Structure formats: C-alpha cells, structure tokens
Amino acid sequence: MADSTETADLRALDSEGMLDTVLALPDHLRDALWRIESARLKPMPDSSAAIVCGMGGSAIGGDLAAAAIGDQLTKELLTVRGYELPSWAPAGAAVLCSSYSGNTEETLACYAAAEALGAGRVVATTGGQLADSARADGVPVVGLPSGMPPRAAVGYMFCVAAELASLAEASLPIRTEIDAAASHLENRSEDIQARAAEIAGLIGDAVPVFYGAGLTSPVAYRWKTQVNENGKQPAFSSPLPEASHNEIAGWEGSRRRLACVLLSDVDQHPREARRFEVNGDLIEPHAAAVIRVKAEGVTRTTRLLELVMLGDLVSLHLAARHGVDPSPIEAIDALKARLGAP
Ligand code: PA5
C-alpha cells in the first residue's frame, strides 16, 4: 500500500523547479541541437580520438553519448574526469571541455592540458573562467542556458558530446535520432512519470544499487549520482557482466537493506540479458526489492534518454520521500569551500 510520502507533491520542497527542468528534457535536446548548429563548429577529421573532459553532471554526457553511438563508433570517445589528460592522448585529439558553471577546477586544468597537447578544443558552458579563456583563445563555445543545477543540463551535455564524436569523424551525426527521441519523450512523459513513482515506491527506504550493461551502464551510474545529489541518499551502481563475478557474492550479507535495480535493454547481448535474469533471481532473497526496468524504443538514443529521464524522476520521488529539496548540494559546496582555490 502506498504511504503518504510516496504520493507527496514533488513540488513541495522543490525550491528551484528541478521537476520542471527534468520534464523539459525534450526541449533541452532540441535547444541543444540549435545551439550547436549556431556555434558553427569546424570538423576535426584528423583527430585520432575524441575526449570529453568534465566532472559530475557535466561529464556524464560523454559516457551517455558513447553508449548511444555504441558500435557505430570508429574512434575512441573517452570521458576524462580529473585534472589530466591520459598519457597516451594524441596531439591531434578533439577535446570537449564541458563545465556548466565554467569554473570547475579539474575541467579548467584539462582545458590547459589540451592546449599544451595541441588538441583541437571545443567548450560547452554557461560562462565562468572557461568561457573567458575560450573566448580569449579563439576556441569555439557552445553557450548553454544558465539558471539550472548543472546535472539538469544532461540533455545539453549529451548532445554536445555526440556532436564532438561527429566532428572528430568518430561517428556519423545522431542529430536525427536525438530529435526523434525528443518527440518520443514528450509523448511518453506521463507514462514515464507514473513508472518513476512506482519504482521509487519499490525502492522505499532501502539503499538502491543500480546495475546496467552496455547501453545501460552509464545510465546506472547516472541513476546513482542523481539519487546522491537530488535525493541526498547513498546509492551505488555497477556494470554487468563484471558485477556477476564478484559483487553478487556480497548480497548474501546485505540483510535486505539494499534494493537491486536492474536496468536492461531490449537489444542486449543474449548472455547479458540472461545474466540480468539470473542475477536478479539470486539477489532476490537478500534484497529489500528487486526491480527490473527494461529500456524499449526504436533507437539506442531513444532508449537511453528515456531511462535517463526515468531515473531523474525516480531521484526526485526519493528526495520527496526523504523530505529533502533536490536542488541544493550543501556537501559539495562545503567541500569546494574547504578546498579553496587551486
Ligand atoms: O550536478 C552537479 O551540480 C555537479 O555534479 C556538477 O556538475 C559538478 O560539480 C561539476 O560542476 P560543473 O558542471 O559546473 O562543471
């Protein structure tokens, strides 16, 4: 039976309109495509790899784009979360520096490292030091709309990362798929909202562990980070098949305090699909709940983005359930304040 917290108004504690921002994902995707076109970015066909540098909500777009493009990628599309580019990064790499605020120190360090490497650079930001440096250096900027929590700009970060892959000729453009996905999400919005409420109710007060494989691996990580940041709750994610070689053994000691959420895809490797089934069955006796979610839809992009929107909404239900405002992230602000300037 649903308790009152499960049906609580998601807007009651939502001081900065996070719910509306999540529901606006289709608009964000279309606006992102328009902003990218307006930036008139130049192709970088000689790049031997495409690298997305960013942190948190500004990094996930790189992983999601690589997953959506999948086996259509002909060169590496790597996401770097940290202060340095990999030691093997080729001089001619195409590097996207994504930072919603434009002031994230790791991303600024990578921007400088990419210059030292002689990489072709592109920036996606609302402003900050990153925009100032890019403008001074003549580096093209995809300007993003300000006023959102950075993680709510996932649609923008996804589109810019996918565009980087196409500029580097690591893949064909997926703009048409993105546009179609936006319409799909609009049509499915009510169903997605209802499913999110259901999933959050099943997770309840347990600590969720999200599993994905292939297309859904970065989605599982997105769900985890959204529950952390919006819900202010612990949450974990792991990729299959790896987790079925180790983590599965740990469930035995979990004493039903964790909920297992299996994010599978309709077009999964058959052995991965089987692993989702069997892992769930074996975890069931030890878990507060086992929740199976399957991505459906014609394209990888549509399936991926529907799961992203679903997970974002789940995190908002969990925030409401735990009586927290999804937008402020005091722990991260405190950490940045304690760290001081680099
Ligand atoms: O969602 C968030 O607020 C964070 O994960 C940020 O994205 C992260 O701290 C990086 O900041 P920015 O996106 O401004 O570069």
PDB file of C-alpha atoms and ligand atoms in Angstrom, residues 55-58 98-104 107 149-151 157 229 329 332 336, ligand 1:
ATOM      1  CA  MET A  55      33.033  16.382 -13.762  1.00  0.00           C
ATOM      2  CA  GLY A  56      29.727  15.198 -12.339  1.00  0.00           C
ATOM      3  CA  GLY A  57      26.687  16.355 -14.262  1.00  0.00           C
ATOM      4  CA  SER A  58      28.916  17.868 -16.931  1.00  0.00           C
ATOM      5  CA  SER A  98      32.234  20.663 -20.526  1.00  0.00           C
ATOM      6  CA  SER A  99      31.509  22.615 -17.392  1.00  0.00           C
ATOM      7  CA  TYR A 100      28.080  24.016 -16.717  1.00  0.00           C
ATOM      8  CA  SER A 101      29.435  26.713 -14.379  1.00  0.00           C
ATOM      9  CA  GLY A 102      32.665  27.137 -16.286  1.00  0.00           C
ATOM     10  CA  ASN A 103      34.555  27.212 -13.007  1.00  0.00           C
ATOM     11  CA  THR A 104      35.287  23.559 -12.222  1.00  0.00           C
ATOM     12  CA  THR A 107      37.953  20.867 -16.253  1.00  0.00           C
ATOM     13  CA  PRO A 149      21.536  22.917 -11.436  1.00  0.00           C
ATOM     14  CA  PRO A 150      24.403  21.574 -13.629  1.00  0.00           C
ATOM     15  CA  ARG A 151      23.151  17.975 -13.531  1.00  0.00           C
ATOM     16  CA  MET A 157      25.887  17.806 -22.376  1.00  0.00           C
ATOM     17  CA  GLU A 229      22.704  14.635  -5.413  1.00  0.00           C
ATOM     18  CA  ILE A 329      24.013  20.333  -2.697  1.00  0.00           C
ATOM     19  CA  ILE A 332      29.574  19.657  -2.473  1.00  0.00           C
ATOM     20  CA  LYS A 336      34.636  23.227  -2.624  1.00  0.00           C
TER      21      LYS A 336
HETATM   22  O1  PA5 B   1      25.416  18.276 -10.709  1.00  0.00           O
HETATM   23  C1  PA5 B   1      26.213  18.957 -10.127  1.00  0.00           C
HETATM   24  O2  PA5 B   1      25.904  20.009  -9.597  1.00  0.00           O
HETATM   25  C2  PA5 B   1      27.675  18.540 -10.098  1.00  0.00           C
HETATM   26  O3  PA5 B   1      27.795  17.171 -10.373  1.00  0.00           O
HETATM   27  C3  PA5 B   1      28.454  19.379 -11.103  1.00  0.00           C
HETATM   28  O4  PA5 B   1      28.076  19.069 -12.409  1.00  0.00           O
HETATM   29  C4  PA5 B   1      29.960  19.191 -10.905  1.00  0.00           C
HETATM   30  O5  PA5 B   1      30.349  19.616  -9.611  1.00  0.00           O
HETATM   31  C5  PA5 B   1      30.769  19.984 -11.933  1.00  0.00           C
HETATM   32  O6  PA5 B   1      30.351  21.306 -11.984  1.00  0.00           O
HETATM   33  P1  PA5 B   1      30.135  21.989 -13.407  1.00  0.00           P
HETATM   34  O7  PA5 B   1      29.067  21.201 -14.057  1.00  0.00           O
HETATM   35  O8  PA5 B   1      29.724  23.378 -13.119  1.00  0.00           O
HETATM   36  O9  PA5 B   1      31.438  21.900 -14.121  1.00  0.00           O
END
